[in-house]
mmCIF file of C-alpha atoms and ligand atoms in Angstrom:
data_model
loop_
_atom_site.group_PDB
_atom_site.id
_atom_site.type_symbol
_atom_site.label_atom_id
_atom_site.label_comp_id
_atom_site.label_asym_id
_atom_site.label_seq_id
_atom_site.Cartn_x
_atom_site.Cartn_y
_atom_site.Cartn_z
ATOM 1 C CA MET A 215 -61.124 -37.444 0.603
ATOM 2 C CA GLU A 216 -58.976 -40.003 3.126
ATOM 3 C CA ALA A 217 -55.137 -38.491 0.883
ATOM 4 C CA LEU A 218 -56.045 -35.047 1.054
ATOM 5 C CA LYS A 219 -57.358 -35.816 5.251
ATOM 6 C CA ARG A 220 -54.080 -37.135 6.038
ATOM 7 C CA ALA A 221 -51.761 -34.891 3.882
ATOM 8 C CA ASP A 222 -53.263 -31.320 4.623
ATOM 9 C CA SER A 223 -55.723 -32.010 7.480
ATOM 10 C CA ALA A 224 -56.185 -27.974 7.123
ATOM 11 C CA ILE A 225 -57.583 -28.018 3.624
ATOM 12 C CA ASN A 226 -59.312 -31.146 3.788
ATOM 13 C CA GLU A 227 -61.205 -29.179 6.835
ATOM 14 C CA LEU A 228 -61.950 -26.313 5.223
ATOM 15 C CA ILE A 229 -63.426 -28.139 2.076
ATOM 16 C CA ASP A 230 -65.655 -30.198 4.734
ATOM 17 C CA LYS A 231 -66.733 -26.578 6.253
ATOM 18 C CA GLU A 232 -67.448 -25.228 2.559
ATOM 19 C CA PHE A 233 -69.699 -28.763 2.167
ATOM 20 C CA HIS A 234 -71.215 -28.074 5.112
ATOM 21 C CA ARG A 235 -72.341 -24.457 4.442
ATOM 22 C CA LEU A 236 -73.278 -25.585 1.121
ATOM 23 C CA GLU A 237 -75.487 -28.217 2.231
ATOM 24 C CA SER A 238 -77.306 -25.853 5.182
ATOM 25 C CA THR A 239 -77.333 -22.680 3.354
ATOM 26 C CA ILE A 240 -80.186 -21.170 1.226
ATOM 27 C CA ASN A 241 -78.277 -20.278 -2.445
ATOM 28 C CA LEU A 242 -79.804 -18.204 -4.705
ATOM 29 C CA ILE A 243 -76.437 -16.665 -6.341
ATOM 30 C CA ALA A 244 -77.710 -16.394 -10.116
ATOM 31 C CA SER A 245 -74.526 -17.570 -11.534
ATOM 32 C CA GLU A 246 -73.593 -20.825 -9.519
ATOM 33 C CA ASN A 247 -74.744 -24.356 -9.219
ATOM 34 C CA TYR A 248 -74.363 -27.478 -7.660
ATOM 35 C CA CYS A 249 -72.246 -29.662 -9.895
ATOM 36 C CA PRO A 250 -72.870 -33.110 -10.058
ATOM 37 C CA LEU A 251 -70.237 -35.345 -8.803
ATOM 38 C CA PRO A 252 -69.984 -37.280 -11.615
ATOM 39 C CA VAL A 253 -68.371 -34.098 -13.111
ATOM 40 C CA ARG A 254 -66.692 -34.022 -9.999
ATOM 41 C CA GLU A 255 -64.485 -37.025 -9.918
ATOM 42 C CA ALA A 256 -63.366 -35.717 -13.732
ATOM 43 C CA VAL A 257 -62.194 -32.994 -12.600
ATOM 44 C CA GLY A 258 -60.591 -34.153 -9.568
ATOM 45 C CA SER A 259 -59.471 -37.000 -11.936
ATOM 46 C CA ILE A 260 -55.179 -37.521 -12.805
ATOM 47 C CA LEU A 261 -55.789 -35.570 -15.980
ATOM 48 C CA THR A 262 -55.155 -32.775 -14.192
ATOM 49 C CA ASN A 263 -50.923 -34.289 -15.045
ATOM 50 C CA LYS A 264 -51.183 -33.903 -18.365
ATOM 51 C CA TYR A 265 -49.815 -30.679 -20.571
ATOM 52 C CA ALA A 266 -51.733 -30.936 -23.970
ATOM 53 C CA GLU A 267 -50.905 -27.290 -25.300
ATOM 54 C CA GLY A 268 -52.217 -27.557 -28.849
ATOM 55 C CA TYR A 269 -55.437 -29.794 -30.072
ATOM 56 C CA PRO A 270 -56.155 -33.306 -30.718
ATOM 57 C CA GLY A 271 -53.974 -34.495 -33.756
ATOM 58 C CA ARG A 272 -51.707 -31.669 -33.358
ATOM 59 C CA ARG A 273 -50.216 -30.982 -29.402
ATOM 60 C CA TYR A 274 -47.040 -29.798 -28.697
ATOM 61 C CA TYR A 275 -46.600 -33.004 -26.060
ATOM 62 C CA ALA A 276 -46.249 -36.312 -26.814
ATOM 63 C CA GLY A 277 -48.998 -38.979 -24.488
ATOM 64 C CA CYS A 278 -51.581 -36.685 -25.572
ATOM 65 C CA GLN A 279 -53.694 -40.280 -27.210
ATOM 66 C CA PHE A 280 -55.974 -40.558 -24.359
ATOM 67 C CA VAL A 281 -56.748 -36.482 -23.748
ATOM 68 C CA ASP A 282 -57.285 -36.350 -27.481
ATOM 69 C CA GLU A 283 -60.090 -38.623 -27.273
ATOM 70 C CA ILE A 284 -61.743 -36.597 -24.275
ATOM 71 C CA GLU A 285 -61.465 -33.373 -25.792
ATOM 72 C CA ASN A 286 -62.455 -34.676 -29.217
ATOM 73 C CA LEU A 287 -65.606 -36.042 -27.276
ATOM 74 C CA ALA A 288 -65.899 -32.491 -25.355
ATOM 75 C CA ARG A 289 -66.384 -30.686 -28.520
ATOM 76 C CA ASP A 290 -68.723 -33.225 -30.452
ATOM 77 C CA ARG A 291 -70.802 -33.234 -27.828
ATOM 78 C CA CYS A 292 -70.728 -29.871 -27.463
ATOM 79 C CA LYS A 293 -71.545 -29.099 -31.198
ATOM 80 C CA THR A 294 -74.377 -31.161 -30.930
ATOM 81 C CA LEU A 295 -75.881 -29.949 -27.502
ATOM 82 C CA PHE A 296 -75.657 -26.462 -29.153
ATOM 83 C CA GLN A 297 -75.998 -27.759 -32.821
ATOM 84 C CA ALA A 298 -72.801 -24.864 -33.813
ATOM 85 C CA GLU A 299 -70.343 -25.587 -36.583
ATOM 86 C CA HIS A 300 -67.348 -25.106 -34.045
ATOM 87 C CA ALA A 301 -66.698 -25.352 -30.430
ATOM 88 C CA ASN A 302 -63.822 -24.572 -28.449
ATOM 89 C CA VAL A 303 -63.715 -26.087 -24.869
ATOM 90 C CA GLN A 304 -59.999 -24.924 -23.743
ATOM 91 C CA PRO A 305 -61.280 -21.426 -22.374
ATOM 92 C CA HIS A 306 -60.303 -21.077 -18.267
ATOM 93 C CA SER A 307 -63.598 -18.798 -18.302
ATOM 94 C CA GLY A 308 -66.292 -16.947 -19.866
ATOM 95 C CA SER A 309 -63.585 -13.844 -19.558
ATOM 96 C CA GLN A 310 -61.276 -16.212 -21.189
ATOM 97 C CA ALA A 311 -63.776 -17.329 -23.900
ATOM 98 C CA ASN A 312 -64.668 -13.241 -24.483
ATOM 99 C CA ALA A 313 -61.269 -12.357 -24.628
ATOM 100 C CA ALA A 314 -60.865 -14.640 -27.379
ATOM 101 C CA VAL A 315 -63.449 -13.863 -29.502
ATOM 102 C CA TYR A 316 -61.854 -9.772 -28.912
ATOM 103 C CA PHE A 317 -58.282 -11.380 -29.761
ATOM 104 C CA ALA A 318 -59.538 -13.251 -32.846
ATOM 105 C CA ALA A 319 -62.347 -10.900 -34.431
ATOM 106 C CA LEU A 320 -60.996 -7.354 -33.684
ATOM 107 C CA LYS A 321 -58.138 -4.792 -33.403
ATOM 108 C CA PRO A 322 -57.003 -2.406 -30.281
ATOM 109 C CA GLY A 323 -59.038 0.662 -30.637
ATOM 110 C CA ASP A 324 -62.060 -1.330 -32.941
ATOM 111 C CA THR A 325 -65.391 -0.415 -31.729
ATOM 112 C CA VAL A 326 -67.805 -2.727 -29.759
ATOM 113 C CA VAL A 327 -71.406 -1.787 -29.546
ATOM 114 C CA ALA A 328 -72.502 -4.007 -25.913
ATOM 115 C CA MET A 329 -74.596 -3.734 -23.132
ATOM 116 C CA SER A 330 -73.267 -1.805 -20.050
ATOM 117 C CA LEU A 331 -73.152 -3.067 -16.476
ATOM 118 C CA LYS A 332 -75.931 -1.291 -15.013
ATOM 119 C CA SER A 333 -78.492 -2.537 -17.360
ATOM 120 C CA GLY A 334 -77.726 -5.934 -16.968
ATOM 121 C CA GLY A 335 -73.928 -6.386 -19.118
ATOM 122 C CA HIS A 336 -70.576 -7.836 -17.619
ATOM 123 C CA LEU A 337 -67.396 -6.553 -16.740
ATOM 124 C CA THR A 338 -65.523 -8.081 -20.028
ATOM 125 C CA HIS A 339 -68.309 -5.663 -22.103
ATOM 126 C CA GLY A 340 -66.523 -3.115 -22.251
ATOM 127 C CA HIS A 341 -66.617 -1.492 -18.682
ATOM 128 C CA PRO A 342 -63.481 0.630 -18.461
ATOM 129 C CA ILE A 343 -61.601 -0.897 -15.506
ATOM 130 C CA ASN A 344 -61.205 -4.018 -17.571
ATOM 131 C CA PHE A 345 -59.690 -4.982 -20.268
ATOM 132 C CA SER A 346 -62.154 -5.181 -22.949
ATOM 133 C CA GLY A 347 -62.819 -0.891 -22.017
ATOM 134 C CA THR A 348 -59.054 -0.584 -22.035
ATOM 135 C CA PHE A 349 -57.867 -1.879 -25.775
ATOM 136 C CA TYR A 350 -61.269 -1.501 -27.273
ATOM 137 C CA ASN A 351 -63.445 1.236 -28.037
ATOM 138 C CA PHE A 352 -66.879 0.131 -26.367
ATOM 139 C CA ILE A 353 -69.516 1.972 -26.478
ATOM 140 C CA ASN A 354 -72.379 1.219 -23.895
ATOM 141 C CA TYR A 355 -76.151 0.907 -24.564
ATOM 142 C CA GLU A 356 -78.580 0.962 -21.901
ATOM 143 C CA VAL A 357 -82.191 -0.642 -21.019
ATOM 144 C CA ASP A 358 -85.211 1.661 -21.776
ATOM 145 C CA GLU A 359 -85.654 3.774 -18.630
ATOM 146 C CA GLN A 360 -89.019 2.797 -18.437
ATOM 147 C CA THR A 361 -89.883 -0.803 -19.507
ATOM 148 C CA GLN A 362 -86.155 -1.902 -18.138
ATOM 149 C CA GLU A 363 -86.181 -4.009 -21.434
ATOM 150 C CA ILE A 364 -83.906 -3.758 -24.249
ATOM 151 C CA ASP A 365 -84.196 -1.468 -26.496
ATOM 152 C CA TYR A 366 -83.784 -2.370 -30.338
ATOM 153 C CA ALA A 367 -84.420 0.757 -31.495
ATOM 154 C CA ALA A 368 -82.614 2.170 -29.111
ATOM 155 C CA ILE A 369 -79.402 0.282 -29.998
ATOM 156 C CA GLN A 370 -80.028 0.309 -34.030
ATOM 157 C CA GLN A 371 -79.337 3.908 -33.364
ATOM 158 C CA ILE A 372 -76.242 3.845 -31.593
ATOM 159 C CA VAL A 373 -74.841 0.797 -33.962
ATOM 160 C CA THR A 374 -76.084 3.431 -37.228
ATOM 161 C CA GLU A 375 -74.200 5.811 -35.387
ATOM 162 C CA HIS A 376 -71.275 3.989 -34.643
ATOM 163 C CA LYS A 377 -70.974 1.374 -37.134
ATOM 164 C CA PRO A 378 -69.198 -0.848 -34.673
ATOM 165 C CA LYS A 379 -67.114 -3.744 -36.364
ATOM 166 C CA LEU A 380 -68.533 -6.075 -33.568
ATOM 167 C CA ILE A 381 -72.058 -6.382 -31.678
ATOM 168 C CA VAL A 382 -72.013 -8.029 -27.949
ATOM 169 C CA ALA A 383 -75.550 -9.088 -26.842
ATOM 170 C CA GLY A 384 -76.135 -11.423 -23.676
ATOM 171 C CA ALA A 385 -76.062 -10.192 -20.141
ATOM 172 C CA SER A 386 -75.431 -11.316 -16.329
ATOM 173 C CA ALA A 387 -78.672 -9.674 -14.906
ATOM 174 C CA TYR A 388 -80.863 -9.135 -17.225
ATOM 175 C CA SER A 389 -84.170 -11.536 -16.916
ATOM 176 C CA ARG A 390 -85.989 -11.227 -19.856
ATOM 177 C CA SER A 391 -85.372 -13.516 -23.508
ATOM 178 C CA ILE A 392 -83.178 -12.283 -25.799
ATOM 179 C CA ASN A 393 -84.035 -11.538 -29.048
ATOM 180 C CA PHE A 394 -81.089 -13.046 -31.363
ATOM 181 C CA ALA A 395 -83.073 -12.586 -34.514
ATOM 182 C CA GLU A 396 -83.145 -8.829 -34.047
ATOM 183 C CA PHE A 397 -79.682 -8.209 -32.668
ATOM 184 C CA ARG A 398 -78.389 -9.806 -35.884
ATOM 185 C CA LYS A 399 -80.401 -7.763 -38.591
ATOM 186 C CA ILE A 400 -78.984 -4.664 -36.262
ATOM 187 C CA ALA A 401 -75.167 -5.980 -37.090
ATOM 188 C CA ASP A 402 -76.087 -6.894 -40.488
ATOM 189 C CA SER A 403 -77.239 -3.079 -41.222
ATOM 190 C CA VAL A 404 -73.755 -1.906 -40.919
ATOM 191 C CA GLY A 405 -71.846 -5.237 -41.435
ATOM 192 C CA ALA A 406 -71.159 -6.094 -37.543
ATOM 193 C CA LEU A 407 -70.099 -8.982 -36.199
ATOM 194 C CA LEU A 408 -72.391 -10.871 -33.515
ATOM 195 C CA MET A 409 -71.043 -12.092 -30.254
ATOM 196 C CA VAL A 410 -73.525 -13.405 -27.646
ATOM 197 C CA ASP A 411 -72.640 -14.238 -24.386
ATOM 198 C CA MET A 412 -74.766 -16.783 -23.379
ATOM 199 C CA ALA A 413 -73.313 -17.667 -20.218
ATOM 200 C CA HIS A 414 -76.174 -17.084 -17.974
ATOM 201 C CA ILE A 415 -78.915 -18.722 -20.024
ATOM 202 C CA ALA A 416 -76.494 -22.054 -21.351
ATOM 203 C CA GLY A 417 -78.431 -24.413 -19.755
ATOM 204 C CA LEU A 418 -82.277 -22.970 -20.669
ATOM 205 C CA VAL A 419 -80.612 -22.907 -24.353
ATOM 206 C CA ALA A 420 -79.079 -26.038 -24.363
ATOM 207 C CA ALA A 421 -82.912 -27.280 -23.036
ATOM 208 C CA HIS A 422 -84.076 -25.121 -26.167
ATOM 209 C CA LEU A 423 -86.163 -22.900 -23.316
ATOM 210 C CA HIS A 424 -84.952 -19.646 -24.602
ATOM 211 C CA ALA A 425 -83.985 -19.726 -28.284
ATOM 212 C CA SER A 426 -80.248 -19.957 -29.399
ATOM 213 C CA PRO A 427 -78.336 -17.532 -30.116
ATOM 214 C CA VAL A 428 -76.144 -20.259 -32.395
ATOM 215 C CA PRO A 429 -78.051 -19.533 -36.028
ATOM 216 C CA TYR A 430 -77.827 -16.443 -35.322
ATOM 217 C CA ALA A 431 -74.679 -15.442 -34.373
ATOM 218 C CA ASP A 432 -71.120 -15.378 -35.063
ATOM 219 C CA PHE A 433 -69.627 -16.300 -32.324
ATOM 220 C CA VAL A 434 -71.295 -17.490 -29.117
ATOM 221 C CA THR A 435 -69.325 -17.418 -25.408
ATOM 222 C CA SER A 436 -70.398 -19.352 -22.773
ATOM 223 C CA THR A 437 -69.081 -20.653 -18.941
ATOM 224 C CA THR A 438 -70.001 -24.308 -18.228
ATOM 225 C CA HIS A 439 -70.602 -23.340 -14.390
ATOM 226 C CA LYS A 440 -73.995 -21.464 -14.100
ATOM 227 C CA THR A 441 -77.286 -22.794 -15.538
ATOM 228 C CA LEU A 442 -76.104 -25.706 -17.545
ATOM 229 C CA ARG A 443 -74.280 -26.979 -14.607
ATOM 230 C CA GLY A 444 -71.136 -28.327 -15.532
ATOM 231 C CA PRO A 445 -67.906 -27.710 -13.998
ATOM 232 C CA ARG A 446 -65.831 -23.805 -13.980
ATOM 233 C CA GLY A 447 -64.742 -23.445 -17.181
ATOM 234 C CA GLY A 448 -65.520 -21.589 -20.917
ATOM 235 C CA PHE A 449 -66.247 -22.203 -24.089
ATOM 236 C CA ILE A 450 -66.721 -20.541 -27.452
ATOM 237 C CA LEU A 451 -68.679 -21.239 -30.262
ATOM 238 C CA CYS A 452 -68.225 -20.242 -33.851
ATOM 239 C CA LYS A 453 -69.297 -20.552 -37.479
ATOM 240 C CA LYS A 454 -66.365 -23.057 -39.477
ATOM 241 C CA GLU A 455 -64.921 -20.071 -41.179
ATOM 242 C CA TRP A 456 -64.018 -18.365 -37.809
ATOM 243 C CA ALA A 457 -63.156 -21.330 -36.178
ATOM 244 C CA ALA A 458 -58.635 -20.792 -37.151
ATOM 245 C CA GLN A 459 -59.011 -18.015 -35.673
ATOM 246 C CA ILE A 460 -60.649 -18.771 -32.868
ATOM 247 C CA ASP A 461 -58.508 -21.768 -31.503
ATOM 248 C CA ARG A 462 -55.331 -19.619 -32.602
ATOM 249 C CA ALA A 463 -56.729 -16.844 -30.244
ATOM 250 C CA VAL A 464 -57.480 -19.077 -27.617
ATOM 251 C CA MET A 465 -54.085 -21.095 -27.694
ATOM 252 C CA PRO A 466 -51.171 -19.665 -28.447
ATOM 253 C CA GLY A 467 -53.046 -16.188 -28.073
ATOM 254 C CA LEU A 468 -54.561 -16.029 -24.744
ATOM 255 C CA GLN A 469 -53.759 -19.227 -22.588
ATOM 256 C CA GLY A 470 -50.901 -22.266 -22.237
ATOM 257 C CA GLY A 471 -51.735 -25.767 -21.676
ATOM 258 C CA PRO A 472 -55.321 -26.688 -21.462
ATOM 259 C CA PHE A 473 -56.844 -28.081 -17.947
ATOM 260 C CA MET A 474 -57.596 -31.782 -19.306
ATOM 261 C CA ASN A 475 -59.144 -32.289 -16.296
ATOM 262 C CA VAL A 476 -61.464 -29.611 -16.772
ATOM 263 C CA ILE A 477 -62.336 -30.543 -20.756
ATOM 264 C CA ALA A 478 -63.221 -34.048 -18.855
ATOM 265 C CA GLY A 479 -65.910 -32.554 -16.547
ATOM 266 C CA LYS A 480 -67.236 -30.028 -19.366
ATOM 267 C CA ALA A 481 -67.522 -33.510 -21.317
ATOM 268 C CA VAL A 482 -69.438 -35.357 -18.797
ATOM 269 C CA ALA A 483 -71.808 -32.194 -18.190
ATOM 270 C CA TYR A 484 -72.550 -32.072 -22.364
ATOM 271 C CA HIS A 485 -73.526 -35.615 -21.697
ATOM 272 C CA LEU A 486 -75.784 -34.857 -18.835
ATOM 273 C CA ALA A 487 -76.875 -32.003 -20.564
ATOM 274 C CA MET A 488 -78.164 -34.381 -23.260
ATOM 275 C CA GLN A 489 -80.307 -36.733 -21.274
ATOM 276 C CA PRO A 490 -84.286 -36.491 -20.710
ATOM 277 C CA GLU A 491 -84.075 -35.197 -16.985
ATOM 278 C CA TYR A 492 -81.956 -32.520 -17.510
ATOM 279 C CA VAL A 493 -85.130 -30.335 -19.730
ATOM 280 C CA GLU A 494 -86.885 -31.131 -16.922
ATOM 281 C CA TYR A 495 -84.590 -29.308 -14.610
ATOM 282 C CA GLN A 496 -84.223 -26.261 -16.665
ATOM 283 C CA LYS A 497 -88.174 -26.038 -16.769
ATOM 284 C CA GLN A 498 -88.629 -25.974 -13.549
ATOM 285 C CA ILE A 499 -85.503 -23.862 -12.900
ATOM 286 C CA ILE A 500 -87.784 -21.442 -14.851
ATOM 287 C CA ARG A 501 -91.005 -22.245 -13.214
ATOM 288 C CA ASN A 502 -89.268 -21.388 -9.572
ATOM 289 C CA ALA A 503 -87.826 -18.451 -10.398
ATOM 290 C CA GLN A 504 -91.455 -17.080 -11.425
ATOM 291 C CA ALA A 505 -92.699 -18.651 -8.489
ATOM 292 C CA LEU A 506 -89.905 -16.480 -6.510
ATOM 293 C CA ALA A 507 -90.943 -13.850 -8.318
ATOM 294 C CA ASN A 508 -94.625 -13.783 -7.961
ATOM 295 C CA GLU A 509 -94.125 -13.928 -4.700
ATOM 296 C CA PHE A 510 -91.917 -10.994 -4.178
ATOM 297 C CA ARG A 511 -94.651 -9.451 -6.160
ATOM 298 C CA ASN A 512 -97.668 -10.424 -3.751
ATOM 299 C CA LEU A 513 -95.372 -8.903 -0.818
ATOM 300 C CA GLY A 514 -95.167 -5.647 -2.714
ATOM 301 C CA TYR A 515 -91.486 -5.944 -4.082
ATOM 302 C CA ASP A 516 -90.553 -3.902 -7.597
ATOM 303 C CA LEU A 517 -88.948 -6.050 -10.156
ATOM 304 C CA VAL A 518 -86.665 -4.748 -12.794
ATOM 305 C CA SER A 519 -88.136 -5.109 -15.976
ATOM 306 C CA LYS A 520 -91.614 -6.669 -14.547
ATOM 307 C CA GLU A 521 -90.738 -10.305 -14.857
ATOM 308 C CA THR A 522 -88.794 -13.154 -15.189
ATOM 309 C CA ASP A 523 -88.153 -15.115 -18.493
ATOM 310 C CA ASN A 524 -85.240 -17.092 -17.050
ATOM 311 C CA HIS A 525 -83.453 -18.374 -14.179
ATOM 312 C CA LEU A 526 -83.068 -14.984 -12.468
ATOM 313 C CA PHE A 527 -84.684 -11.120 -11.295
ATOM 314 C CA ILE A 528 -83.396 -8.373 -9.726
ATOM 315 C CA LEU A 529 -85.343 -6.849 -7.086
ATOM 316 C CA ASP A 530 -85.250 -3.283 -6.701
ATOM 317 C CA LEU A 531 -85.148 -2.413 -3.181
ATOM 318 C CA ARG A 532 -85.951 1.677 -3.494
ATOM 319 C CA SER A 533 -89.470 1.321 -2.131
ATOM 320 C CA LYS A 534 -88.357 -0.597 0.563
ATOM 321 C CA GLU A 535 -85.649 1.748 1.465
ATOM 322 C CA LEU A 536 -82.880 -0.526 1.573
ATOM 323 C CA THR A 537 -79.651 -0.906 -0.477
ATOM 324 C CA GLY A 538 -78.734 -4.298 -2.105
ATOM 325 C CA LYS A 539 -75.562 -4.005 0.359
ATOM 326 C CA GLU A 540 -78.047 -3.990 3.362
ATOM 327 C CA ALA A 541 -79.965 -6.523 2.283
ATOM 328 C CA GLU A 542 -77.297 -9.001 1.186
ATOM 329 C CA GLU A 543 -75.662 -8.550 4.490
ATOM 330 C CA THR A 544 -78.900 -9.293 6.389
ATOM 331 C CA LEU A 545 -79.748 -12.468 4.378
ATOM 332 C CA GLU A 546 -76.332 -13.638 4.564
ATOM 333 C CA SER A 547 -76.866 -13.331 8.353
ATOM 334 C CA ILE A 548 -79.497 -15.574 8.276
ATOM 335 C CA ASP A 549 -77.769 -18.401 5.722
ATOM 336 C CA ILE A 550 -79.697 -16.859 3.178
ATOM 337 C CA TYR A 551 -77.369 -16.142 -0.171
ATOM 338 C CA VAL A 552 -78.156 -13.744 -2.887
ATOM 339 C CA ASN A 553 -76.314 -10.893 -4.355
ATOM 340 C CA ARG A 554 -76.788 -7.097 -4.492
ATOM 341 C CA ASN A 555 -76.975 -5.581 -7.920
ATOM 342 C CA THR A 556 -77.487 -2.364 -9.711
ATOM 343 C CA ILE A 557 -80.465 -1.914 -11.275
ATOM 344 C CA PRO A 558 -80.755 0.260 -14.265
ATOM 345 C CA PHE A 559 -79.350 3.652 -14.106
ATOM 346 C CA ASP A 560 -79.050 2.920 -10.226
ATOM 347 C CA PRO A 561 -78.319 5.973 -8.231
ATOM 348 C CA GLN A 562 -75.842 3.871 -5.923
ATOM 349 C CA SER A 563 -72.307 3.144 -6.380
ATOM 350 C CA PRO A 564 -71.913 -0.710 -7.777
ATOM 351 C CA PHE A 565 -70.385 -1.635 -4.071
ATOM 352 C CA VAL A 566 -73.590 -0.581 -2.787
ATOM 353 C CA THR A 567 -76.327 -0.713 -5.358
ATOM 354 C CA SER A 568 -80.228 -0.682 -5.229
ATOM 355 C CA GLY A 569 -80.984 -4.176 -5.644
ATOM 356 C CA ILE A 570 -80.593 -7.804 -5.185
ATOM 357 C CA ARG A 571 -80.562 -10.565 -8.242
ATOM 358 C CA LEU A 572 -81.647 -13.555 -6.429
ATOM 359 C CA GLY A 573 -81.353 -16.785 -9.132
ATOM 360 C CA THR A 574 -83.075 -20.434 -9.524
ATOM 361 C CA PRO A 575 -80.258 -22.987 -10.576
ATOM 362 C CA MET A 576 -79.160 -23.938 -6.977
ATOM 363 C CA LEU A 577 -82.025 -24.785 -5.008
ATOM 364 C CA THR A 578 -83.813 -26.236 -8.275
ATOM 365 C CA SER A 579 -80.646 -28.583 -8.218
ATOM 366 C CA ARG A 580 -81.820 -29.373 -4.570
ATOM 367 C CA HIS A 581 -85.098 -30.708 -6.083
ATOM 368 C CA MET A 582 -86.799 -27.588 -4.601
ATOM 369 C CA LYS A 583 -89.994 -26.624 -6.697
ATOM 370 C CA GLU A 584 -92.605 -23.719 -6.812
ATOM 371 C CA GLU A 585 -94.259 -24.022 -2.964
ATOM 372 C CA GLN A 586 -90.634 -23.424 -1.624
ATOM 373 C CA MET A 587 -89.951 -20.565 -3.484
ATOM 374 C CA ARG A 588 -93.074 -19.152 -1.521
ATOM 375 C CA GLN A 589 -91.698 -19.940 1.543
ATOM 376 C CA ILE A 590 -88.178 -18.308 0.962
ATOM 377 C CA ALA A 591 -89.258 -15.044 -0.412
ATOM 378 C CA ILE A 592 -91.504 -14.621 2.858
ATOM 379 C CA TRP A 593 -88.661 -15.574 4.695
ATOM 380 C CA ILE A 594 -86.156 -13.140 3.052
ATOM 381 C CA ASP A 595 -88.986 -10.384 3.314
ATOM 382 C CA GLN A 596 -89.271 -11.046 7.042
ATOM 383 C CA ALA A 597 -85.598 -10.595 7.454
ATOM 384 C CA LEU A 598 -85.898 -7.668 5.631
ATOM 385 C CA GLN A 599 -88.731 -5.656 7.096
ATOM 386 C CA ASN A 600 -87.020 -6.624 11.102
ATOM 387 C CA ARG A 601 -83.393 -6.385 10.168
ATOM 388 C CA ASN A 602 -82.670 -4.637 13.282
ATOM 389 C CA ASP A 603 -84.217 -7.512 15.317
ATOM 390 C CA GLU A 604 -81.937 -9.672 16.648
ATOM 391 C CA ASN A 605 -84.352 -12.271 17.612
ATOM 392 C CA ILE A 606 -86.706 -12.283 14.820
ATOM 393 C CA LEU A 607 -83.327 -13.273 12.760
ATOM 394 C CA LYS A 608 -82.421 -15.651 15.096
ATOM 395 C CA ASP A 609 -85.583 -17.452 14.673
ATOM 396 C CA LEU A 610 -85.479 -17.495 11.004
ATOM 397 C CA LYS A 611 -81.551 -18.847 10.878
ATOM 398 C CA ASP A 612 -83.122 -21.530 12.867
ATOM 399 C CA LYS A 613 -86.146 -22.405 10.621
ATOM 400 C CA VAL A 614 -83.169 -22.007 7.221
ATOM 401 C CA GLN A 615 -81.254 -24.596 9.219
ATOM 402 C CA LEU A 616 -83.796 -27.092 9.173
ATOM 403 C CA PHE A 617 -85.606 -26.353 5.966
ATOM 404 C CA CYS A 618 -82.184 -27.189 4.140
ATOM 405 C CA GLN A 619 -81.594 -30.689 6.045
ATOM 406 C CA GLN A 620 -84.458 -31.500 3.993
ATOM 407 C CA PHE A 621 -82.855 -30.865 0.751
ATOM 408 C CA PRO A 622 -79.732 -32.593 0.438
ATOM 409 C CA PHE A 623 -77.592 -31.918 -2.213
ATOM 410 C CA GLU A 624 -75.195 -34.848 -4.738
HETATM 411 N N1 DSN B 25 -69.586 -13.222 -11.999
HETATM 412 C C1 DSN B 25 -70.477 -13.963 -12.698
HETATM 413 C C2 DSN B 25 -71.997 -14.034 -12.453
HETATM 414 O O1 DSN B 25 -72.221 -13.727 -11.395
HETATM 415 O O2 DSN B 25 -73.371 -13.137 -13.196
HETATM 416 C C3 DSN B 25 -70.700 -13.400 -14.058
HETATM 417 O O3 DSN B 25 -69.419 -13.640 -14.640
#
């Protein structure tokens, strides 16, 4: 990045440092990934210059002939990848995508049923401090207290009682497969619409390793940067009958000019997701998550909902007499990143928490396999058990540094 180096050495140096941080640390943050270089080239391209409010063929700006082709390619690839009737690839993020569905389908005050943040949902699924919980009447469901899994019968009861206009399925911190057919049945029992937020599992869905929500949901929202491994951004899939309303909700409803550079990056990411090696990558994400989870079980840790079927799981640290915050900070000191996470019915505040969330998309992008997962679990356990021993922590940090050198990323 020679031009940047000449024009702004401060930012250039910080980007270099961030590159080094990404290279030299073990990152288990379940929602992050290493965005591939071809995608980053599209995102860093001259397409950032172009205003293109509107949609292909009906823009509010001249000179859109090439960005129209780019957005058409992105939409078509997205529809093919997920076998969807309509795709809107303009949302700047997953939150914007969720907001657009609410804006299209609901009136302020309408009732929506969704999973609580504590049980694994997302802020935009009706948390009181979020716009969603402010403008709409969200009723949150929890996972079952014993199994810590989604309790479809309990959701049916809540839905029968509250008769929501919309049901939201999908989660940010839930390690089991979600039964979208069951959600459809529950929605149909009261004539509700169904939205699935598949942001976390989009890559697994693209590779047919998690059941697709597309046949069942009226709307599917997602980000592009998690398991899917694209640029930072969002998109919405919907049935044809909702296409015009969804498009209007995104622009002019919520956003102005789309980020055409990011849309090009999304198009490249969808293309990469159609290549045969992508399925193998997604399979390895799951194998790695299961190997990591198994090793933690062997080391005496409790897993929320016992198993993982996807790319992540939550460790319940209460039996280790540790909070999520303490664990996150200890691990950061040896260059291992996880994030503190609430567990269902968490006695701790969301800032402290009783759990940590671990995910394998990033390490799998660096071609790590089950053997490395077992090693990482052992280091994490040693660090947490010896969190007040600076010598042990220093030794572990050195080991992490050496280990990372063997797994570069592009
Ligand atoms: N912030 C994301 C996550 O970490 O899961 C959700 O948007």
